[in-house]
Each structure stands twice: as C-alpha cells, then as structure tokens.
PDB file of C-alpha atoms in Angstrom:
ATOM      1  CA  UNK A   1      18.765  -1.795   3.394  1.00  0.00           C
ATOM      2  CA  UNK A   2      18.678  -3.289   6.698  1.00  0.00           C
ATOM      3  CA  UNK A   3      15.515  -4.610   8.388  1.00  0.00           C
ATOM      4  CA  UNK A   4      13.708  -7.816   8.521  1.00  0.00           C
ATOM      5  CA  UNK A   5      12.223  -9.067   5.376  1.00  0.00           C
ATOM      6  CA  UNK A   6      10.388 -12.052   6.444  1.00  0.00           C
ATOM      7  CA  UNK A   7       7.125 -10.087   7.088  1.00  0.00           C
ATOM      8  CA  UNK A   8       7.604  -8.026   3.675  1.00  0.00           C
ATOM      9  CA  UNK A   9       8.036 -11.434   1.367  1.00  0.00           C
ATOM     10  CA  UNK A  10       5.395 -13.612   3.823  1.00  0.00           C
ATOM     11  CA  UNK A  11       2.771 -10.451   2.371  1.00  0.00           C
ATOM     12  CA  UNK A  12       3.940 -10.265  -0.841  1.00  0.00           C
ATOM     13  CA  UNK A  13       3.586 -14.644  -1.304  1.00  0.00           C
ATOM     14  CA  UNK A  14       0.236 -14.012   0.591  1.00  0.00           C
ATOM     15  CA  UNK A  15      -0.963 -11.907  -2.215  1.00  0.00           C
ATOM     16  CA  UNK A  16       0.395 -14.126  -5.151  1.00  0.00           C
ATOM     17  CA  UNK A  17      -1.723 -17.001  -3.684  1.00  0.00           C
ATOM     18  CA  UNK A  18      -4.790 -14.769  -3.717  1.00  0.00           C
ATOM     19  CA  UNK A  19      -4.096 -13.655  -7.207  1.00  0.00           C
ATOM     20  CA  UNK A  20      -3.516 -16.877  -8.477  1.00  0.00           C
ATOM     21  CA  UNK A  21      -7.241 -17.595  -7.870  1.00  0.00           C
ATOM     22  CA  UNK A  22      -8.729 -14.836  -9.933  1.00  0.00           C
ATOM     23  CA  UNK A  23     -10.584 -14.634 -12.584  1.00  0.00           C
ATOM     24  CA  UNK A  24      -9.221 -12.461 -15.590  1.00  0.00           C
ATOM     25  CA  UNK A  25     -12.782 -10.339 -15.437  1.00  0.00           C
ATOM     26  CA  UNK A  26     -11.813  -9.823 -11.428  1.00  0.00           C
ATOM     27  CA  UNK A  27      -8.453  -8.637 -12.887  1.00  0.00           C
ATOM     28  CA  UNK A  28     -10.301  -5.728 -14.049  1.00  0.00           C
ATOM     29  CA  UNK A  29     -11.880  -4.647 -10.882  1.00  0.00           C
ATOM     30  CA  UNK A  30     -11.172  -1.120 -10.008  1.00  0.00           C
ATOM     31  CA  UNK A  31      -9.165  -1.005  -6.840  1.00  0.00           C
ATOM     32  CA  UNK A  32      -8.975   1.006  -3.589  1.00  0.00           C
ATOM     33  CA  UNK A  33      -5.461   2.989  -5.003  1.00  0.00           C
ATOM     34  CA  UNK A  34      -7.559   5.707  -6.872  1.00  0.00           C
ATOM     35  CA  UNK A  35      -7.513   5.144 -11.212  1.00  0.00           C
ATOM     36  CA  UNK A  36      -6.142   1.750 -11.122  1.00  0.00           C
ATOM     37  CA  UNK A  37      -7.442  -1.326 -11.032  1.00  0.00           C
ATOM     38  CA  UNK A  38      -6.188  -4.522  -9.746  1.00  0.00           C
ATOM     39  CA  UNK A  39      -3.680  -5.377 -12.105  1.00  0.00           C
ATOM     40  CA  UNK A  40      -2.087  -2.397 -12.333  1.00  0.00           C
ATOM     41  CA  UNK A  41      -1.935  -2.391  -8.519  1.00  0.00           C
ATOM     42  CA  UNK A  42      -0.033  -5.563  -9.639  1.00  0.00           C
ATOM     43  CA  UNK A  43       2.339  -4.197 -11.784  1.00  0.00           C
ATOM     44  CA  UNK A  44       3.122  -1.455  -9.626  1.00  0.00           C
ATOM     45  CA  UNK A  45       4.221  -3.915  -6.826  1.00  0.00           C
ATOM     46  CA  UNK A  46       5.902  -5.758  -9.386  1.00  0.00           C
ATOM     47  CA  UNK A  47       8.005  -2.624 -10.359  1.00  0.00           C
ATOM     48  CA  UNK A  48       8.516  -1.239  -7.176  1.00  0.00           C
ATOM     49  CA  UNK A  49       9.913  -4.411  -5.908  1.00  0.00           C
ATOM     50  CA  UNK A  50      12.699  -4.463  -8.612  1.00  0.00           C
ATOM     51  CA  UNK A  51      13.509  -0.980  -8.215  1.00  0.00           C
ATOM     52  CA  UNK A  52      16.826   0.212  -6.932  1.00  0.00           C
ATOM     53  CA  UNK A  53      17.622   3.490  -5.796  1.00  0.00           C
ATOM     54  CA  UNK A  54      19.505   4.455  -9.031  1.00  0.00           C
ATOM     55  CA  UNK A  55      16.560   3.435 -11.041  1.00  0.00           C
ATOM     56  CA  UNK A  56      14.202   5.119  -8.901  1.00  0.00           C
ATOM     57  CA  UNK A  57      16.104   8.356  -9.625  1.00  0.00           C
ATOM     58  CA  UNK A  58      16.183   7.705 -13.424  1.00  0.00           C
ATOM     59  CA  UNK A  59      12.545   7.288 -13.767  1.00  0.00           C
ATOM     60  CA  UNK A  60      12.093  10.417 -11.085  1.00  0.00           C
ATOM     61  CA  UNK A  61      14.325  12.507 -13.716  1.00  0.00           C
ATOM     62  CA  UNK A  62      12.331  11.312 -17.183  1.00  0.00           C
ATOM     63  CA  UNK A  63       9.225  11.695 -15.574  1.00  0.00           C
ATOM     64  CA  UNK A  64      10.657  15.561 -14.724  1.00  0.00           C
ATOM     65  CA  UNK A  65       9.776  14.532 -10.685  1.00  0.00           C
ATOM     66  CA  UNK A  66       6.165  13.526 -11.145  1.00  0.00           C
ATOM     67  CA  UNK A  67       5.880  10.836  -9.228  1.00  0.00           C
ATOM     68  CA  UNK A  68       2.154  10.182 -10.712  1.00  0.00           C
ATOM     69  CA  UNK A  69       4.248  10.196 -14.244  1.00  0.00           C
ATOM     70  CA  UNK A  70       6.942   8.199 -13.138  1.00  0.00           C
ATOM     71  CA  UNK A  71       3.894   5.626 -11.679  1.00  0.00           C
ATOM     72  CA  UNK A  72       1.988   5.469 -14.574  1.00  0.00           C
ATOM     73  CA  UNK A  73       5.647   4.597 -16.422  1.00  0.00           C
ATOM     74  CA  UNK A  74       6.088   2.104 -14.142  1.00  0.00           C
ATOM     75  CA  UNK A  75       2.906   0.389 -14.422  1.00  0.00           C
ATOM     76  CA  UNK A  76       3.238   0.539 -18.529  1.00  0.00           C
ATOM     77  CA  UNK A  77       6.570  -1.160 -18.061  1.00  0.00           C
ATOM     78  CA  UNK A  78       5.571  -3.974 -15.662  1.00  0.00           C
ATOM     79  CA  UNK A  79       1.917  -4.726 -16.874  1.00  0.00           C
ATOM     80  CA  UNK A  80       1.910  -7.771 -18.944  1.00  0.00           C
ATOM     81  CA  UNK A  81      -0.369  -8.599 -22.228  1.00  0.00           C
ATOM     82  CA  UNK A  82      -2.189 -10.869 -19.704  1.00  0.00           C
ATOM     83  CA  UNK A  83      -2.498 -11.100 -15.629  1.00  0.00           C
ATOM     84  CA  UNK A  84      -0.675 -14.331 -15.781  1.00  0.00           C
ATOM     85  CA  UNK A  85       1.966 -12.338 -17.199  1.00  0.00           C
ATOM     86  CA  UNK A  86       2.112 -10.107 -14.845  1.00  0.00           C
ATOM     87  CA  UNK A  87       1.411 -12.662 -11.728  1.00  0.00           C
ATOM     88  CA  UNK A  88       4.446 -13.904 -12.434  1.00  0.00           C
ATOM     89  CA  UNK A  89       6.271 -10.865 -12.717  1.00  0.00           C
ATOM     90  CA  UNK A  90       5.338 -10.293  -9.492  1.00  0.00           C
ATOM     91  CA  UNK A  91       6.362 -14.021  -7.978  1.00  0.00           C
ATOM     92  CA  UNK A  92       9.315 -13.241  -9.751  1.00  0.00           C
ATOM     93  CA  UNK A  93      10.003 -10.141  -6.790  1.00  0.00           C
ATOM     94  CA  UNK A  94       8.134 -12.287  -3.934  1.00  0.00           C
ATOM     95  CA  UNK A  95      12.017 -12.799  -2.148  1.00  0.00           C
ATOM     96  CA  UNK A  96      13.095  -9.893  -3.251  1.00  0.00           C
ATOM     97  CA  UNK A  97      15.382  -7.537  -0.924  1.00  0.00           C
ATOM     98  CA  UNK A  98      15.798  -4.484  -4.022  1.00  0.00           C
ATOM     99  CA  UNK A  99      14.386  -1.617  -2.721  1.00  0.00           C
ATOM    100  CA  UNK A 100      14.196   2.084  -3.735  1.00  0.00           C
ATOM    101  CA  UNK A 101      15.167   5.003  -1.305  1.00  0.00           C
ATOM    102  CA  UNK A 102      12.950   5.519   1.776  1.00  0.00           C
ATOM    103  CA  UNK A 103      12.567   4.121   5.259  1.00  0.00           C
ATOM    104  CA  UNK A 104      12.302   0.149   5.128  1.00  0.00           C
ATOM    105  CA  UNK A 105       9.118   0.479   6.697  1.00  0.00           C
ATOM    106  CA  UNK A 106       8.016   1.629   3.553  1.00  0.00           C
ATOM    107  CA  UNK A 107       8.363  -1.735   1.954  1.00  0.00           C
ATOM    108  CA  UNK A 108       5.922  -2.956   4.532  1.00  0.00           C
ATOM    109  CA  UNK A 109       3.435  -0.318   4.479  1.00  0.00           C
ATOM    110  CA  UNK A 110       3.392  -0.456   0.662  1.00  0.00           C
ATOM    111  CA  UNK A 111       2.969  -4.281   0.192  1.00  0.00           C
ATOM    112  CA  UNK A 112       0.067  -4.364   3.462  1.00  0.00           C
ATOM    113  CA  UNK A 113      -1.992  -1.184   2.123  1.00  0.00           C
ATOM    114  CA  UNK A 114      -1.598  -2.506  -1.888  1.00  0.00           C
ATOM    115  CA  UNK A 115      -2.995  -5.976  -0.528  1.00  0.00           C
ATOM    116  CA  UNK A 116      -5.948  -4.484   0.645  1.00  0.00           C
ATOM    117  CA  UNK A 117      -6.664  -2.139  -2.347  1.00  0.00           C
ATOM    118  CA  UNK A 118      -6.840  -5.295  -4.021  1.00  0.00           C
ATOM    119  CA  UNK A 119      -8.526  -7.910  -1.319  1.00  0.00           C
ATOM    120  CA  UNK A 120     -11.189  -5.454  -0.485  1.00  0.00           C
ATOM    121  CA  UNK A 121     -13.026  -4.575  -3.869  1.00  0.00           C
ATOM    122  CA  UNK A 122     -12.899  -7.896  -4.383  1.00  0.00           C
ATOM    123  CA  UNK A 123     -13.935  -9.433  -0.849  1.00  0.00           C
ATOM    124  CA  UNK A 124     -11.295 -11.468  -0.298  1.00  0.00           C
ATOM    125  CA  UNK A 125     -10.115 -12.253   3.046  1.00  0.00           C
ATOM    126  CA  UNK A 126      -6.611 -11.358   4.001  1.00  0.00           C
ATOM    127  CA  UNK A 127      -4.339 -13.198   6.621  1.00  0.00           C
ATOM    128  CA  UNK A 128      -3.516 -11.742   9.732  1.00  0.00           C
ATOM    129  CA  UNK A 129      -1.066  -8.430  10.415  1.00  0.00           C
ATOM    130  CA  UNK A 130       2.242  -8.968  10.318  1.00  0.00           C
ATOM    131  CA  UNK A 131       4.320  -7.058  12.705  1.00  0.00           C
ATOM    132  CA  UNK A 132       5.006  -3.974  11.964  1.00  0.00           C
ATOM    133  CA  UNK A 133       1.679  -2.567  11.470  1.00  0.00           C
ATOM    134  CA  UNK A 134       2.188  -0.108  14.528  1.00  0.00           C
ATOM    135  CA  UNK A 135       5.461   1.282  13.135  1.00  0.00           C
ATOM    136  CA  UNK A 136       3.985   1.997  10.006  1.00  0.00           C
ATOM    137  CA  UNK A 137       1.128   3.959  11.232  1.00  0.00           C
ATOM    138  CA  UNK A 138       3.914   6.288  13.483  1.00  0.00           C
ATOM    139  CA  UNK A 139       5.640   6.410  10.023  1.00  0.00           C
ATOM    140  CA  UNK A 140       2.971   7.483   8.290  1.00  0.00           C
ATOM    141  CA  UNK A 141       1.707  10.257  11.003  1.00  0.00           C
ATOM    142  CA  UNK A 142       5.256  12.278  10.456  1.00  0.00           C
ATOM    143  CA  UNK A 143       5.458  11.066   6.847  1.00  0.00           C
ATOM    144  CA  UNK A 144       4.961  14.570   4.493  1.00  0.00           C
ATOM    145  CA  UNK A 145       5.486  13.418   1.560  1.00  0.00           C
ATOM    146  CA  UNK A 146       2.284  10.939   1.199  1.00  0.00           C
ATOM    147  CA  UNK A 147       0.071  13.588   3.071  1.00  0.00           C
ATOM    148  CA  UNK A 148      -0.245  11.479   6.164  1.00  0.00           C
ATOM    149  CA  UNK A 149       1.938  14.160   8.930  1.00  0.00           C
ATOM    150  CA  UNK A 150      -0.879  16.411   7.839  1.00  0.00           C
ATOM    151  CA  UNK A 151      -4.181  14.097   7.351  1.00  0.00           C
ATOM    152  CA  UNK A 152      -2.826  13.303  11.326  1.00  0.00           C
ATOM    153  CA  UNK A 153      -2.010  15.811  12.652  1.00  0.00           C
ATOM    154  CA  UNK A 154      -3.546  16.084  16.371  1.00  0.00           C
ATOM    155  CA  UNK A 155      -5.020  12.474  16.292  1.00  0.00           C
ATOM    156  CA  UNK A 156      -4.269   9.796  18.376  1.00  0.00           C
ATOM    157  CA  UNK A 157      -4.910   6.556  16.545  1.00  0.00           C
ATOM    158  CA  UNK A 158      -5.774   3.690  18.622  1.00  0.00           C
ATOM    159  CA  UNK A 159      -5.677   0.021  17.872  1.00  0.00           C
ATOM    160  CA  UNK A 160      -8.474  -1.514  19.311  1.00  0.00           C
ATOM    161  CA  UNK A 161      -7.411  -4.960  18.347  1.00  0.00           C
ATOM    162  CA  UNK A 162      -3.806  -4.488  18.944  1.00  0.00           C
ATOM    163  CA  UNK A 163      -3.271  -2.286  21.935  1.00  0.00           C
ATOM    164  CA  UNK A 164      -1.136   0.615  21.200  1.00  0.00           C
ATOM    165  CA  UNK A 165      -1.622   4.285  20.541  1.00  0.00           C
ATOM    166  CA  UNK A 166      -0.075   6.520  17.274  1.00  0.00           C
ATOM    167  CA  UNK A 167       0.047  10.050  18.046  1.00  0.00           C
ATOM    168  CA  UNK A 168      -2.046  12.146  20.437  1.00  0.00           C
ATOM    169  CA  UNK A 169      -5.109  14.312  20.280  1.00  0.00           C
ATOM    170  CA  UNK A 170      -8.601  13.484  19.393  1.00  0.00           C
ATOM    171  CA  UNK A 171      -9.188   9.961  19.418  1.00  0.00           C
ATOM    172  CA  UNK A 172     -10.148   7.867  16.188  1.00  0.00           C
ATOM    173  CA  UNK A 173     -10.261   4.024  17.496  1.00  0.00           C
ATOM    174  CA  UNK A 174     -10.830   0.740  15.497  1.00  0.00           C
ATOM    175  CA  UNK A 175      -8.924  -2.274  14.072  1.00  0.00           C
ATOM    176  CA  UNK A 176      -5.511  -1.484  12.865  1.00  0.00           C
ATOM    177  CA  UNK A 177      -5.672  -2.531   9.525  1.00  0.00           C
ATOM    178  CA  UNK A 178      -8.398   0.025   8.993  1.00  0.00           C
ATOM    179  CA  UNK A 179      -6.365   2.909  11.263  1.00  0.00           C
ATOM    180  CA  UNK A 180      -3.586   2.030   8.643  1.00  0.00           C
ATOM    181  CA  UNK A 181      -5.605   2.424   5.592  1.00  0.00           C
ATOM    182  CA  UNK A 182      -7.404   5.716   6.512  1.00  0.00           C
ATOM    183  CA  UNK A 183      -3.910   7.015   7.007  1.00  0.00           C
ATOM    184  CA  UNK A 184      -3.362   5.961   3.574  1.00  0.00           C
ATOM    185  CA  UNK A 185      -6.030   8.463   2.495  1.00  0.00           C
ATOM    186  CA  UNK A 186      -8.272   5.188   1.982  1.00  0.00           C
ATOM    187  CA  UNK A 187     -11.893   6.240   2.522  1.00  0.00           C
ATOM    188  CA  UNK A 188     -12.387   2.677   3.298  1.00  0.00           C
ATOM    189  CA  UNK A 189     -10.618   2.355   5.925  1.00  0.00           C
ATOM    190  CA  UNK A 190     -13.210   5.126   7.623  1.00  0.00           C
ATOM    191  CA  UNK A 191     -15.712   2.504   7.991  1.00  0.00           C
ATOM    192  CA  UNK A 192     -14.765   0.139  10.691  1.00  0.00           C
ATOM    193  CA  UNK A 193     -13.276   3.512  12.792  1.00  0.00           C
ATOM    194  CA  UNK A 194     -14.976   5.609  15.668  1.00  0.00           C
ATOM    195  CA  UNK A 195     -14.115   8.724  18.391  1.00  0.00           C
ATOM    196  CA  UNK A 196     -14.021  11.750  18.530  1.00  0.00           C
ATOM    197  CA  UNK A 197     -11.796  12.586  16.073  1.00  0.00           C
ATOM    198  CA  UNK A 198     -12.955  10.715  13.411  1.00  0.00           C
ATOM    199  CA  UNK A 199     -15.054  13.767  11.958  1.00  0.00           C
ATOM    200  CA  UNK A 200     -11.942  15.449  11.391  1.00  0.00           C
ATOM    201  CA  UNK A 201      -9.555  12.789   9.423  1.00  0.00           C
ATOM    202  CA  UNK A 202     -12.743  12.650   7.455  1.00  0.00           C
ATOM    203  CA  UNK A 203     -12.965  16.232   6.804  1.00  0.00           C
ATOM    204  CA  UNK A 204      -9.434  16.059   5.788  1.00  0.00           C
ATOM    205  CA  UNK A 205     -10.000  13.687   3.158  1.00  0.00           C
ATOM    206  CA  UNK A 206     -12.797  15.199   1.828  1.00  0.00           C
ATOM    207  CA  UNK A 207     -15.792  12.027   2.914  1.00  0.00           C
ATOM    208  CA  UNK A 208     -18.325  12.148   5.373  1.00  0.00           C
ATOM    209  CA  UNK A 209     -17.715   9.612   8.132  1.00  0.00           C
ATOM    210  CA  UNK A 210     -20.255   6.833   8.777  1.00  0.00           C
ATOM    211  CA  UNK A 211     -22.872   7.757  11.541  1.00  0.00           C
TER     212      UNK A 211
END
C-alpha cells in the first residue's frame, strides 16, 4: 500500500514508550474505545498491524461479517497472559508496513485515535500531531462505514490550532485532535469543541454538549 509510513510507525513507537511505563493495575483501565480497556486497545493494534488483506477476509468470513466478532477474535488472539506480553507484541508491529484493505489513511487515523483512547483515561500526555491529521478528518466526514459521513454531515470542522476547514455547514471549532476524536464517535473529544454546530454532532451521538 503506498503512502508514507514514517508518521504511522513514529505514533505507533510513541505509544510503546508510553506503555512501557505503566503499571499492570493502569493496564486495566477502561479506555475511550467503548468495552475495552487498555490492553485490549493494545492487542487490537497489535493485530491489526499484522493483518493482511487475505487475513482480514478470513477472520471477516468466520466471524460471518461481524466486524465486532471478528474484533473481539482478534483481541483473544493478540492479548497476551500479561501486558508485557502483549507490549511486545505490539513493538514487534512498530515498523510494520502489513496492512488490511482500506484507504492508508486508515492506518493513521487508527493508530492517532487508539493512542488517545489509551493516553486520555489515563492522563498521559501525547506528542504532537503528525501530519495527516487534516486528511483523516476529510476521510472520516465521507467515511460510511464507521458512521462518520453521517455523524458529519452539514458540519464544517475547523481546526483552531491548525488552520484548515473539513466540510461545510454549521461550524464546530477547537483543537484538531479533539475535532478528530468526536468524529470518531468519542464523546471526549466534545469537550475542548465549540460553534454552532456543536449541539448537533452531539445530538448525533447521543451526549449533551458542555455549556
């Protein structure tokens, strides 16, 4: 898959470091990605980041196309009998270029928005955006299949720390990262954004914003 990886395994080495200085207890903390916690966010990126297409299809067709079925699988598979176990399964895919099908933004947007379902719970600082960031939020606003084309529809999403506009509409304004993560369907992500609009992407995934 062509596009540049440097971004993808400068996040993903980011995120080892991080994890590296857990505790087993903080292991356990329930993350942003709704019914896991952090180390089966882990395992998941650990997974994903081995998966081919073929594979990807494989576990698609056992799991009869459940993608929540073929997740959990995935997870089961790739979660080790401690976290160092699975810390360094997931070193183990820090360089890796395997990928299954989709855009390569995806691999971005996947590795950015998992960081933060882990960093945040757990109030860890996270370094700064790499680029990219703007083309996954246009991504994500025609995307159908994760819900984002319609949890965007007629918003424009503007990075006030980064300068550029997604979409158009009513406005919803505030730092990218958190733009990114509300268009994740991360409730989170709703705190640190204001506008017009913001009453609406709310609405649509099913919080009240913050006054």
């Amino acid at each position: 898959m062509r596009g540049n990886w440097e971004p993808v395994h400068e996040e993903r080495r980011a995120l080892a470091e991080d994890l590296a200085l857990l505790t087993e207890r903080q292991w356990d903390t329930p993350s942003l990605c709704g019914g896991w916690d952090v180390h089966d966010v882990v395992a998941h990126l650990a997974g994903s980041a081995a998966t081919t297409r073929r594979s990807f299809w494989t576990s698609l067709i056992r799991s009869r196309f459940d993608f929540d079925r073929a997740n959990a699988r995935e997870v089961a598979a790739n979660r080790g009998t401690t976290p160092a176990d699975t810390l360094e399964r997931f070193r183990a895919t820090v360089a890796s270029t395997t990928t299954p099908p989709g855009p390569f933004i995806t691999r971005l947007l996947e590795i950015v928005v998992h960081g933060e379902d882990i960093r945040r719970p757990l109030g860890l600082p996270r370094p700064p955006l790499p680029p990219g960031v703007e083309d996954a939020l246009a991504y994500l606003a025609r995307d159908g299949l994760s819900g984002g084309r319609s949890r965007l529809a007629g918003l424009a999403l503007t990075a006030t720390d980064a300068g550029y506009t997604v979409g158009s509409g009513e406005v919803v304004q505030g730092p990218a990262l958190s733009l990114l993560l509300a268009a994740s369907g991360r409730p989170s992500g709703l705190e640190e954004l204001r506008g017009p609009g913001l009453s609406l992407l709310a609405g649509r995934m099913g919080v009240r914003p913050v006054p």
